Short mmCIF file of C-alpha atoms and ligand atoms in Angstrom, two decimals:
data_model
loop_
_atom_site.label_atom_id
_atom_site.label_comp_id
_atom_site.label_asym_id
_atom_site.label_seq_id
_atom_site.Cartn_x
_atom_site.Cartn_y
_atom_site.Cartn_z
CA UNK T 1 -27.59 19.90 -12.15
CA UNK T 2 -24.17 21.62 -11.61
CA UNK T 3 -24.91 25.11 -13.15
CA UNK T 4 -28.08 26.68 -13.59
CA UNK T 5 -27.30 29.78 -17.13
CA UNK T 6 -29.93 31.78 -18.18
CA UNK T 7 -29.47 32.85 -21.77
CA UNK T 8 -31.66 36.07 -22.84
CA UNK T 9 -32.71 36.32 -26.05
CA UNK T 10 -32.36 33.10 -26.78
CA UNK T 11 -35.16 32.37 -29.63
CA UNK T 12 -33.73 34.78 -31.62
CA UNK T 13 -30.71 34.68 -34.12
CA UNK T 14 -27.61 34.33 -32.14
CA UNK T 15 -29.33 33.63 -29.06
CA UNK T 16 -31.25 30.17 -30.57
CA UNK T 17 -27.79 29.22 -32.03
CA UNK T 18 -25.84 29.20 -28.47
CA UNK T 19 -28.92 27.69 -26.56
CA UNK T 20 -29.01 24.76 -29.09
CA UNK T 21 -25.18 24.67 -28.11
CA UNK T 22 -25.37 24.70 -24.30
CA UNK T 23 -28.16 22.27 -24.12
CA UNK T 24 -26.16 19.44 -26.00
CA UNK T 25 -22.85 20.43 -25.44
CA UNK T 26 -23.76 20.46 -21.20
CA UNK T 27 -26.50 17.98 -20.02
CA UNK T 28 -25.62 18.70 -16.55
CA UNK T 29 -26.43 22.69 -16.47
CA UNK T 30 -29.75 23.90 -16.40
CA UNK T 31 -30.17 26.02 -19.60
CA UNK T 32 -32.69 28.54 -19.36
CA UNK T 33 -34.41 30.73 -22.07
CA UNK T 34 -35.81 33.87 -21.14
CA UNK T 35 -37.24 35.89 -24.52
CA UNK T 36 -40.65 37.79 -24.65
CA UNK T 37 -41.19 36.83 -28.07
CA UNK T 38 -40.83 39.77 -30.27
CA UNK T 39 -41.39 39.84 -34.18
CA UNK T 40 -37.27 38.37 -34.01
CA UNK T 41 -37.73 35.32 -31.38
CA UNK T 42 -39.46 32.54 -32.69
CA UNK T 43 -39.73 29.25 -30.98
CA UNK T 44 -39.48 27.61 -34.32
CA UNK T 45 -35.62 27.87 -33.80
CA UNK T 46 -35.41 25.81 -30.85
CA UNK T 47 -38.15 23.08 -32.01
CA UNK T 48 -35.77 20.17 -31.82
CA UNK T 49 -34.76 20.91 -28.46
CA UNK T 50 -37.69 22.19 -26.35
CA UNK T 51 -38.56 18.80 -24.62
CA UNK T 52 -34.85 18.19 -23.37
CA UNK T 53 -34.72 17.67 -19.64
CA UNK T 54 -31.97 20.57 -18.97
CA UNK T 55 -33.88 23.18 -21.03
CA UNK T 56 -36.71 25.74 -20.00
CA UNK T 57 -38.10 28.37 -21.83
CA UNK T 58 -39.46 31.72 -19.82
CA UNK T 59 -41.60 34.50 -21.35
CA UNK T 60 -40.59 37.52 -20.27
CA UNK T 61 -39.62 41.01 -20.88
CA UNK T 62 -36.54 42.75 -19.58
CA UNK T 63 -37.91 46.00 -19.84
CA UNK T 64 -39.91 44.91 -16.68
CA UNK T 65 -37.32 45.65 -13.67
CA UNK T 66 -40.09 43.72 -11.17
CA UNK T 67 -40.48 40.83 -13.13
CA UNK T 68 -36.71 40.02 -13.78
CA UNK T 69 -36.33 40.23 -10.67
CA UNK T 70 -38.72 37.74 -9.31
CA UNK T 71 -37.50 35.36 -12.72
CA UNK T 72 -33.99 35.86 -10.65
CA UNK T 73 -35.16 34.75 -7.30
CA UNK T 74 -37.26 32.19 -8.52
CA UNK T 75 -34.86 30.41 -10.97
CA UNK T 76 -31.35 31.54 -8.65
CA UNK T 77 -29.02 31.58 -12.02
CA UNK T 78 -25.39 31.48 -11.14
CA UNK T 79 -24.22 32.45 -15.15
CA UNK T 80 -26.28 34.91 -17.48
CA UNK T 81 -25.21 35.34 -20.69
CA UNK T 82 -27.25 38.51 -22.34
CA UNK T 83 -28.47 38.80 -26.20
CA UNK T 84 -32.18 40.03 -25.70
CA UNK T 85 -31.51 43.00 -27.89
CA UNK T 86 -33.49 45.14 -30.52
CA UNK T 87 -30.87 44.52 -33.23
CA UNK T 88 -31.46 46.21 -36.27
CA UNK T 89 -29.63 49.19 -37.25
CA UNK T 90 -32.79 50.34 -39.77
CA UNK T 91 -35.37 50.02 -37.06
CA UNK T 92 -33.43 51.98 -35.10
CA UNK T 93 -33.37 54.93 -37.28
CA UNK T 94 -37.11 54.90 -37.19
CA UNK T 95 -37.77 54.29 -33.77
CA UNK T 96 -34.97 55.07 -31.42
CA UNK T 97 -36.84 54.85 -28.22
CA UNK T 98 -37.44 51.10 -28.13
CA UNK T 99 -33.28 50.28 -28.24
CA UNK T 100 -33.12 52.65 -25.39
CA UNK T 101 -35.81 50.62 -23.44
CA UNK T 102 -34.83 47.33 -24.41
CA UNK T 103 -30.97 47.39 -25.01
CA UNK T 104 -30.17 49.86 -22.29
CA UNK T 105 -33.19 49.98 -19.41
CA UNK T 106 -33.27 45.90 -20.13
CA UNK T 107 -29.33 45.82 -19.77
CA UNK T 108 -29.83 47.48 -15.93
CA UNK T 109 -32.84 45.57 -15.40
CA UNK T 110 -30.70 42.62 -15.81
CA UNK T 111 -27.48 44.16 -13.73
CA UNK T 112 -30.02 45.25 -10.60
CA UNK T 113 -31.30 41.37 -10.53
CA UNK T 114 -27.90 39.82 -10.07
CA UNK T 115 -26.55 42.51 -8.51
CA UNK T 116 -29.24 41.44 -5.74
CA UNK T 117 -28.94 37.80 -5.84
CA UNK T 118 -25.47 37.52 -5.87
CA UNK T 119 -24.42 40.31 -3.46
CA UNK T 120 -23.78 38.14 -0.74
CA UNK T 121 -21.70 35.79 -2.44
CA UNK T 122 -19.72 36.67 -6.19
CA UNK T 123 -18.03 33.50 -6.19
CA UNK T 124 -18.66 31.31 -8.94
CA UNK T 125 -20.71 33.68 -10.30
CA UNK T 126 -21.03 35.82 -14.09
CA UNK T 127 -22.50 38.62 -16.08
CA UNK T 128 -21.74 37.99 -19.81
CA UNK T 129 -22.74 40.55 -21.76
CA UNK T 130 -23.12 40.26 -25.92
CA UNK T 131 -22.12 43.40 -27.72
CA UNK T 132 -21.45 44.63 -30.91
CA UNK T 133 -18.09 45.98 -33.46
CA UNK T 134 -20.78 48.81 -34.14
CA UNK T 135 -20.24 50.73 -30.96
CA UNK T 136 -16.52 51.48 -32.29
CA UNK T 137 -18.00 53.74 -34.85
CA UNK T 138 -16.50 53.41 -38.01
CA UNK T 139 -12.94 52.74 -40.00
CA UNK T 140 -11.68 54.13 -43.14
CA UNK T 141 -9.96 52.11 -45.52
CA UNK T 142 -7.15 50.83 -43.01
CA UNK T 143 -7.11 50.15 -39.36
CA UNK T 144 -8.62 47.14 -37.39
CA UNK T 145 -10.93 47.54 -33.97
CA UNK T 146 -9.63 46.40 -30.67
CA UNK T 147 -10.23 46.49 -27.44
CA UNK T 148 -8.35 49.25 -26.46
CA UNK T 149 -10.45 51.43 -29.44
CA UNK T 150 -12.51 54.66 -27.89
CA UNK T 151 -16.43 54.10 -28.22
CA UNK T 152 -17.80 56.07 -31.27
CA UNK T 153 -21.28 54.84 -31.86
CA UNK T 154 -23.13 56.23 -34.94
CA UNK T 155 -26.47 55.02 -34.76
CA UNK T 156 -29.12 55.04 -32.78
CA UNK T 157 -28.72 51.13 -32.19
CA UNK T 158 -25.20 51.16 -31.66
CA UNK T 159 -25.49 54.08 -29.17
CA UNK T 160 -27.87 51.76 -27.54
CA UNK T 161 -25.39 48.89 -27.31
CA UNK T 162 -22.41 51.12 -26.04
CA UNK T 163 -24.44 52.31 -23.43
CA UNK T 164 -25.30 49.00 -22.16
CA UNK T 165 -21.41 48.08 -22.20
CA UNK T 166 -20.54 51.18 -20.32
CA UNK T 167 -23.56 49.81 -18.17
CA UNK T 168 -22.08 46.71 -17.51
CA UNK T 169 -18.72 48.10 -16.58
CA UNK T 170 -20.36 50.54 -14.44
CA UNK T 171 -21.75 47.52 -12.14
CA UNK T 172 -18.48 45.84 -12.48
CA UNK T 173 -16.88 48.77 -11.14
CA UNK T 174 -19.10 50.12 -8.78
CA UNK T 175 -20.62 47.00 -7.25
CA UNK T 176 -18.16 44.51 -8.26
CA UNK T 177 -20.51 42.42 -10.59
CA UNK T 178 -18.19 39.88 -12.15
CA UNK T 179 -18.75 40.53 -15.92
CA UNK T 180 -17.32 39.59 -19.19
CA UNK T 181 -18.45 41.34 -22.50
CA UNK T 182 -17.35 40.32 -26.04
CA UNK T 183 -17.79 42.88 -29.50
CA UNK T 184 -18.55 40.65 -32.44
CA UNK T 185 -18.91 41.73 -36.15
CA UNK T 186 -21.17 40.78 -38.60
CA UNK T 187 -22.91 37.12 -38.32
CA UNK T 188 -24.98 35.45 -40.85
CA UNK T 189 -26.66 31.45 -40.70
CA UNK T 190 -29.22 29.67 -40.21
CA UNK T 191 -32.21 31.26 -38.84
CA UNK T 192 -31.59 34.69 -39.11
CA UNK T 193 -34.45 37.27 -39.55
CA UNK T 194 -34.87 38.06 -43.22
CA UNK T 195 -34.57 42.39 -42.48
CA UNK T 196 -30.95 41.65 -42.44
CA UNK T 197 -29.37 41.74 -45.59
CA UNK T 198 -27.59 38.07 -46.37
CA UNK T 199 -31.44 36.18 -45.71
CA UNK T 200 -33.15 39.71 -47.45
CA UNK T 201 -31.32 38.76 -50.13
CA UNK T 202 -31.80 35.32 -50.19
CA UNK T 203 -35.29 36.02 -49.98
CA UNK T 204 -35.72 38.16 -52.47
CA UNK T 205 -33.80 36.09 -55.00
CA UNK T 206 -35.88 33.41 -54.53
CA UNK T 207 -39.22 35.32 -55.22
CA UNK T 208 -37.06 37.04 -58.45
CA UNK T 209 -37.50 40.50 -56.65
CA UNK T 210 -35.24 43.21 -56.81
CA UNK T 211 -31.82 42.84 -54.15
CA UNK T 212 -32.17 46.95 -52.83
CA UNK T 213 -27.92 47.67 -52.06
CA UNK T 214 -27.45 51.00 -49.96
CA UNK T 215 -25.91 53.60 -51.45
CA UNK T 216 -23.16 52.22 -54.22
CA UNK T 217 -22.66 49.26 -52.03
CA UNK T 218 -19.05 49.57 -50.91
CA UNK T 219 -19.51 49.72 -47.26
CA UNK T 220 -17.81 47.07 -45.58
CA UNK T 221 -18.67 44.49 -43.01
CA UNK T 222 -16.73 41.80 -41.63
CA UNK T 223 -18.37 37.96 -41.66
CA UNK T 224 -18.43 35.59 -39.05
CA UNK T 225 -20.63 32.63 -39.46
CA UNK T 226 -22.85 32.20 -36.29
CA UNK T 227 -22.08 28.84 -34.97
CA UNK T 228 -18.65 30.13 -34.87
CA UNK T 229 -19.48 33.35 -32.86
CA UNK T 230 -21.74 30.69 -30.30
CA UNK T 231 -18.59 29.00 -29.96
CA UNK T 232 -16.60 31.95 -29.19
CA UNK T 233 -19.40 32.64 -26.51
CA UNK T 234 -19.26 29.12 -24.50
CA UNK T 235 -15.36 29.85 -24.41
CA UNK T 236 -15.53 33.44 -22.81
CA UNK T 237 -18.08 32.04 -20.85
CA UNK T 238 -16.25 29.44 -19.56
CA UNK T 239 -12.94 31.12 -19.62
CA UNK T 240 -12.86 34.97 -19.97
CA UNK T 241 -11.31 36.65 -17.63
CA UNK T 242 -13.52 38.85 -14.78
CA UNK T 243 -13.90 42.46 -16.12
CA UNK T 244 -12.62 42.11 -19.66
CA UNK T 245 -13.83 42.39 -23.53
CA UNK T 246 -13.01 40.41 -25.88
CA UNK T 247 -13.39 41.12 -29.69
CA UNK T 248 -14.50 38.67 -31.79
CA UNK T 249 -14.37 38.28 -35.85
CA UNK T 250 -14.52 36.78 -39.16
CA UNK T 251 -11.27 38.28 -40.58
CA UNK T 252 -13.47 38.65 -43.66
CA UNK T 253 -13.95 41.60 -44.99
CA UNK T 254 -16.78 42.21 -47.86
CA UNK T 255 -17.91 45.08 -49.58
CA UNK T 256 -21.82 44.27 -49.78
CA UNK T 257 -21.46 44.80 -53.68
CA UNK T 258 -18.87 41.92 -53.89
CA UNK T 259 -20.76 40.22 -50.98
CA UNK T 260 -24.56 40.25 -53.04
CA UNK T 261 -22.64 39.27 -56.34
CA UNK T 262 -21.30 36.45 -54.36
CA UNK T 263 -24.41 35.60 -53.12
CA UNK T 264 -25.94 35.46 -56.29
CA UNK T 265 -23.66 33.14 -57.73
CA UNK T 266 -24.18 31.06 -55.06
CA UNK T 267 -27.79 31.22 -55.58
CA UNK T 268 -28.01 30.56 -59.06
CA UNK T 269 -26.62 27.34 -58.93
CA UNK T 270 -28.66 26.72 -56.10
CA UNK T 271 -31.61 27.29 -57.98
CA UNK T 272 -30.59 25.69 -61.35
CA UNK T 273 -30.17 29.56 -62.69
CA UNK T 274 -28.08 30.51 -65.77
CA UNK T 275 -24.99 31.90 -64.19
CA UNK T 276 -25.60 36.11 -63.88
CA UNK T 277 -29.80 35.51 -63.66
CA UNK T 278 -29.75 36.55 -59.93
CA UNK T 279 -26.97 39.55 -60.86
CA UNK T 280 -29.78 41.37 -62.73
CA UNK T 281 -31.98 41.96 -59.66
CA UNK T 282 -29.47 43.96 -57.82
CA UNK T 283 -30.55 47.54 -57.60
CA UNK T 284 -29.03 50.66 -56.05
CA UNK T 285 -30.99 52.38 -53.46
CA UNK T 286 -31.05 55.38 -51.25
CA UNK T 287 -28.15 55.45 -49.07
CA UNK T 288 -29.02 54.01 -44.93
CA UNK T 289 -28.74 57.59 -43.00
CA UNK T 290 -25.47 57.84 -41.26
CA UNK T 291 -24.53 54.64 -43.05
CA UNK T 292 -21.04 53.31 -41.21
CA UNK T 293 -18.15 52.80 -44.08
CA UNK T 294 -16.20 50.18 -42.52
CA UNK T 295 -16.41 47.55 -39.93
CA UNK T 296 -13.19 45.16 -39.24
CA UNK T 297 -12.19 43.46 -35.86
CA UNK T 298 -9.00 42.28 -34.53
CA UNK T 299 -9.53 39.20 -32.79
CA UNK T 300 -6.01 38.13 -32.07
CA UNK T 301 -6.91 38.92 -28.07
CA UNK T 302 -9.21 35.85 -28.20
CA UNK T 303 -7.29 33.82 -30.51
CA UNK T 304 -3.86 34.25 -28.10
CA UNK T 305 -5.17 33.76 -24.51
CA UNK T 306 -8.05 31.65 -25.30
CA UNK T 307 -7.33 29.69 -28.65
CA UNK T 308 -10.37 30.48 -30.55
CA UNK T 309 -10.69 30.10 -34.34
CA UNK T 310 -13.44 30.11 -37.15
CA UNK T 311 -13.97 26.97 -38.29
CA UNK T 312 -15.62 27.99 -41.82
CA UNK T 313 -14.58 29.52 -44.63
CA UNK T 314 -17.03 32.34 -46.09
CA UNK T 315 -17.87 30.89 -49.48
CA UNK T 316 -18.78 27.36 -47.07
CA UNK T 317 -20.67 29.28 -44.82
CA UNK T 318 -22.30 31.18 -47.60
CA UNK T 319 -23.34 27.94 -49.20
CA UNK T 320 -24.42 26.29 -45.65
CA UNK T 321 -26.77 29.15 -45.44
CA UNK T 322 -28.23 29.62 -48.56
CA UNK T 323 -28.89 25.88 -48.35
CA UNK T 324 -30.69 26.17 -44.82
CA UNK T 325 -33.18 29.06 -46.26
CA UNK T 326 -34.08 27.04 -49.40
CA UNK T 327 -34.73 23.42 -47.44
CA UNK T 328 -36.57 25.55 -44.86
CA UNK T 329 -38.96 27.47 -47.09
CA UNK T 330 -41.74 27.13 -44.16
CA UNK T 331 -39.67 28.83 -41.57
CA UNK T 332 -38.85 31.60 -44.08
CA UNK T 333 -42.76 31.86 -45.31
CA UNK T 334 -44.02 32.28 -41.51
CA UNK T 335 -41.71 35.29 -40.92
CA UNK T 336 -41.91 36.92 -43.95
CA UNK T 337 -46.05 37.68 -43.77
CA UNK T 338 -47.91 40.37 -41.30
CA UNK T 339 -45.30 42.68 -39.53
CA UNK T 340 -42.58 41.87 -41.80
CA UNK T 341 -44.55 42.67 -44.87
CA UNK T 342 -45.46 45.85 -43.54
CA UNK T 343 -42.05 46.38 -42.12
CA UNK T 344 -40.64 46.07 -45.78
CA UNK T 345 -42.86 47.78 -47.21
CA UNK T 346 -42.12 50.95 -45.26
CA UNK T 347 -38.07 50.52 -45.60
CA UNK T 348 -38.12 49.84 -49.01
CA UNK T 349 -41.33 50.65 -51.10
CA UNK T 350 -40.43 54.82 -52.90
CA UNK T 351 -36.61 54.14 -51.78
P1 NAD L 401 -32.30 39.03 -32.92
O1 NAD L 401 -32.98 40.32 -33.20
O2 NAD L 401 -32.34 37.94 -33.91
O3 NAD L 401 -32.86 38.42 -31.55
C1 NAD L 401 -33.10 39.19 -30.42
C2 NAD L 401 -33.92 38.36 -29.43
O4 NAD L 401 -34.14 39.15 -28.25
C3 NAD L 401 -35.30 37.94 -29.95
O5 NAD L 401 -35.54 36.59 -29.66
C4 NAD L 401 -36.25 38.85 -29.20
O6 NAD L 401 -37.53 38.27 -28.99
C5 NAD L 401 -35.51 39.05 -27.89
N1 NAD L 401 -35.91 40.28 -27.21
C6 NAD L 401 -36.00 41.52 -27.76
N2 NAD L 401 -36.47 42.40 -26.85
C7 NAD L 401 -36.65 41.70 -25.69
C8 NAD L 401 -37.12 42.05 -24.40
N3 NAD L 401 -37.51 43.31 -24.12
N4 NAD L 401 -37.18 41.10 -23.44
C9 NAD L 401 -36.79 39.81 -23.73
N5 NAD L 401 -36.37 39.42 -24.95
C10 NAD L 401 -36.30 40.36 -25.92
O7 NAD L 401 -30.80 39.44 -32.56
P2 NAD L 401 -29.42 38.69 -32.89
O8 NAD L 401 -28.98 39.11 -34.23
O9 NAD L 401 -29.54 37.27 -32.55
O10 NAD L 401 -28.47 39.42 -31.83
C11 NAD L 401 -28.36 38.92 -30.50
C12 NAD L 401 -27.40 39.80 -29.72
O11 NAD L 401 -26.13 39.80 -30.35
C13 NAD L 401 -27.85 41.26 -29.63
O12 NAD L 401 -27.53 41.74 -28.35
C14 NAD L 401 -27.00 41.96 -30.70
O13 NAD L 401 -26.77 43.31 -30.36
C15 NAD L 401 -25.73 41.15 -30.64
N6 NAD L 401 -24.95 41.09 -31.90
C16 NAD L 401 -25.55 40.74 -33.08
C17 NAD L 401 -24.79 40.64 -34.25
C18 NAD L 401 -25.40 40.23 -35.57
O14 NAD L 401 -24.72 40.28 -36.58
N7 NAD L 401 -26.65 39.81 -35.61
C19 NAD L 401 -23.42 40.91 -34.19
C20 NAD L 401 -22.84 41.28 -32.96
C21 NAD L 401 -23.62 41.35 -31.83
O1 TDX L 402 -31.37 45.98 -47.63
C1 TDX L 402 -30.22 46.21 -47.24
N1 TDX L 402 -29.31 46.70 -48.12
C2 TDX L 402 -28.02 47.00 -47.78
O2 TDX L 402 -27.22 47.44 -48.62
C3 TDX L 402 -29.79 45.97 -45.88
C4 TDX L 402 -30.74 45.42 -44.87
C5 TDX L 402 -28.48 46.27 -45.55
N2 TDX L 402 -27.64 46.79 -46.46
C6 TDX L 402 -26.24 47.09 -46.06
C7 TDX L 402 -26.09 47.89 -44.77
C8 TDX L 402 -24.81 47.36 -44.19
O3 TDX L 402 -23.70 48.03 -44.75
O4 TDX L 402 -25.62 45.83 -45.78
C9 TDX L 402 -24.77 45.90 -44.64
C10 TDX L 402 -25.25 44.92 -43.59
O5 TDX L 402 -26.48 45.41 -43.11
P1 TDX L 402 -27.29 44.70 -41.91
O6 TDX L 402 -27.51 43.28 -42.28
O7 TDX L 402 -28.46 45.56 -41.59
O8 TDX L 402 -26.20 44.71 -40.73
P2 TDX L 402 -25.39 45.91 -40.02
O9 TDX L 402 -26.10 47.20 -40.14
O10 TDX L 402 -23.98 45.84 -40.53
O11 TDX L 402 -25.47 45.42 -38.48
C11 TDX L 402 -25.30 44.02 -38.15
O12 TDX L 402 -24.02 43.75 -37.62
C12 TDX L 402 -23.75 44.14 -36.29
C13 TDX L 402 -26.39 43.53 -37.20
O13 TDX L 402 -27.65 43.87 -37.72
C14 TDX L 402 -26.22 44.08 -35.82
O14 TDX L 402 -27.18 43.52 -34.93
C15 TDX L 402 -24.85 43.72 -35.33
O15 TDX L 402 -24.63 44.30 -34.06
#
């Protein structure tokens, strides 16, 4: 084993995509999987990997300072690449304290446990942190995120995330941690947990109920399909440069109006619909508090000095996906009973 990565958060969206990389793509490291299972990781994801010789999955909780720091000393990782997140902007609005605890107290949980197995020796060694566009705050009609942009979070999840970057850089700074961090918009794929609003809505189509678009839907969010963000992550990984960000995006820009009619289109032939039969469930709701207008990243940082590109086109990614949830009907039934049900019904029921 040349390389021993642990990847947090890695039976969740992004996190089960870039595992599934890293175990095929690199039989020789040791991949492992630390998640504590909350209602977003599911083990499901990774089912077609979990007996492979150079993957391990570990329960446990980065809140817990003690018991990431035993995981460190008993595992000795030389790369950690960081996702374990609370990552919904809606939950976050209703219960602030648990992105504090997980996305910043986890971050420095994390930092303090290399920080002490690596302080005797940084070489060959790296913190890779997994941010967000969000903690840039939010564009008008014009303008593009880079890195050089000021912080500006807006929410209470985004605030969350900016802190742990500053966090990050602090331990870079102070204690010479050798850290990377990328800022990524908007992903969608495979696998992703229905409260988000590309497999909400292909949810909800499916079952014929009512698509619920903030506000008058013209917010917009830039795309990026998620295999293509994992691949962005095994090249900073591998070839980021100590201390810096990186921003990574789809270049493709949707108001969530155009975005859901696209979508439905999409879906109705999917479904052997009349074209328009999934248009009629869209529905104007109450407005997200604090909603962000406009999200749009300037990659060209990544593309230059380390030659990344997407590799799909939206409407191929759209289709790729809406494909996945309908041949995978089980995976979306188990998530979308218990907690979720409740979950919905209190973000969504008298909106
Ligand atoms: P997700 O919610 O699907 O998955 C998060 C995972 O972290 C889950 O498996 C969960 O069980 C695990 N986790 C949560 N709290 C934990 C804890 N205390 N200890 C250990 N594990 C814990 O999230 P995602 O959409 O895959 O996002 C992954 C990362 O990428 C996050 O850091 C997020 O901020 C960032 N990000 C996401 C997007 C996006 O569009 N989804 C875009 C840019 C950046
Ligand atoms: O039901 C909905 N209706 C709706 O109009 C939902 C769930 C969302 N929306 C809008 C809000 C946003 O403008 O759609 C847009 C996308 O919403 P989300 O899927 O909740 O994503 P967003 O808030 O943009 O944040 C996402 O991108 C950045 C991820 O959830 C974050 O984890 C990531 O950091």
């Amino acid at each position: 084993m040349k390389k021993t990565i642990l990847i947090t958060g890695g039976a969740g969206f992004i996190g089960s995509h870039l595992v599934r990389l890293m175990v095929n793509k690199y039989p020789d490291y040791k991949i492992l999987n630390l998640d504590t299972l909350t209602y977003a990781g599911n083990l499901e994801n990774l089912r077609d990997i979990e007996g492979r010789p150079n993957y391990t999955f570990i329960k446990g909780d980065i809140t817990d300072g003690a018991e990431m720091l035993r995981i460190f000393r008993e595992h000795r990782p030389e790369g950690v690449i960081h996702l374990a997140a609370e990552s919904h902007v809606d939950r976050s609005i209703s219960d602030p304290l648990a992105f504090i605890r997980t996305n910043v107290i986890g971050t420095v949980n994390l930092l303090n446990a290399a920080r002490e197995l690596w302080k005797d020796n940084w070489e060959g060694k790296r913190f890779y942190h997994i941010s967000t566009d969000e903690v840039y705050g939010s564009l008008g009609t014009t303008g593009y995120f880079t890195e050089e942009t000021s912080y500006d979070p807006r929410s209470p999840y985004s605030a969350s995330k900016a802190s742990s970057d500053h966090m990050v850089r602090a331990w870079h700074h102070t204690y010479n941690l050798p850290v990377v961090i990328s800022n990524c918009s908007n992903n969608y794929g495979p696998n992703q947990f229905p409260e988000k609003l590309i497999p909400l809505a292909i949810n909800n189509i499916r079952h014929n109920k009512l698509i619920p678009v903030y506000g008058k839907g013209e917010n917009v969010r830039d795309w990026l399909y998620v295999e293509d963000h994992a691949n962005a992550i095994d090249l900073i990984f591998h070839q980021g440069k100590n201390g810096e960000t990186y921003n990574i995006g789809g270049n493709n820009e949707w108001t969530n109006i155009d975005l859901i009619r696209k979508l439905c289109q999409v879906m109705d032939k999917a479904l052997n619909r009349k074209p328009g039969e999934s248009e009629k469930l869209i529905t104007f709701v109450k407005d997200r508090a604090g909603h962000d207008k406009r999200y749009a990243i300037d990659s060209s940082k990544l593309m230059n000095e380390l030659g990344w590109r997407p590799s799909l086109q939206f409407e191929q990614g759209l289709e790729k996906t809406v494909k996945w949830y309908l041949d995978n009907e089980e995976w979306l039934n188990s998530v979308i009973t218990g907690e979720y049900a409740n979950y919905y019904a209190q973000q969504y029921d008298n909106r």
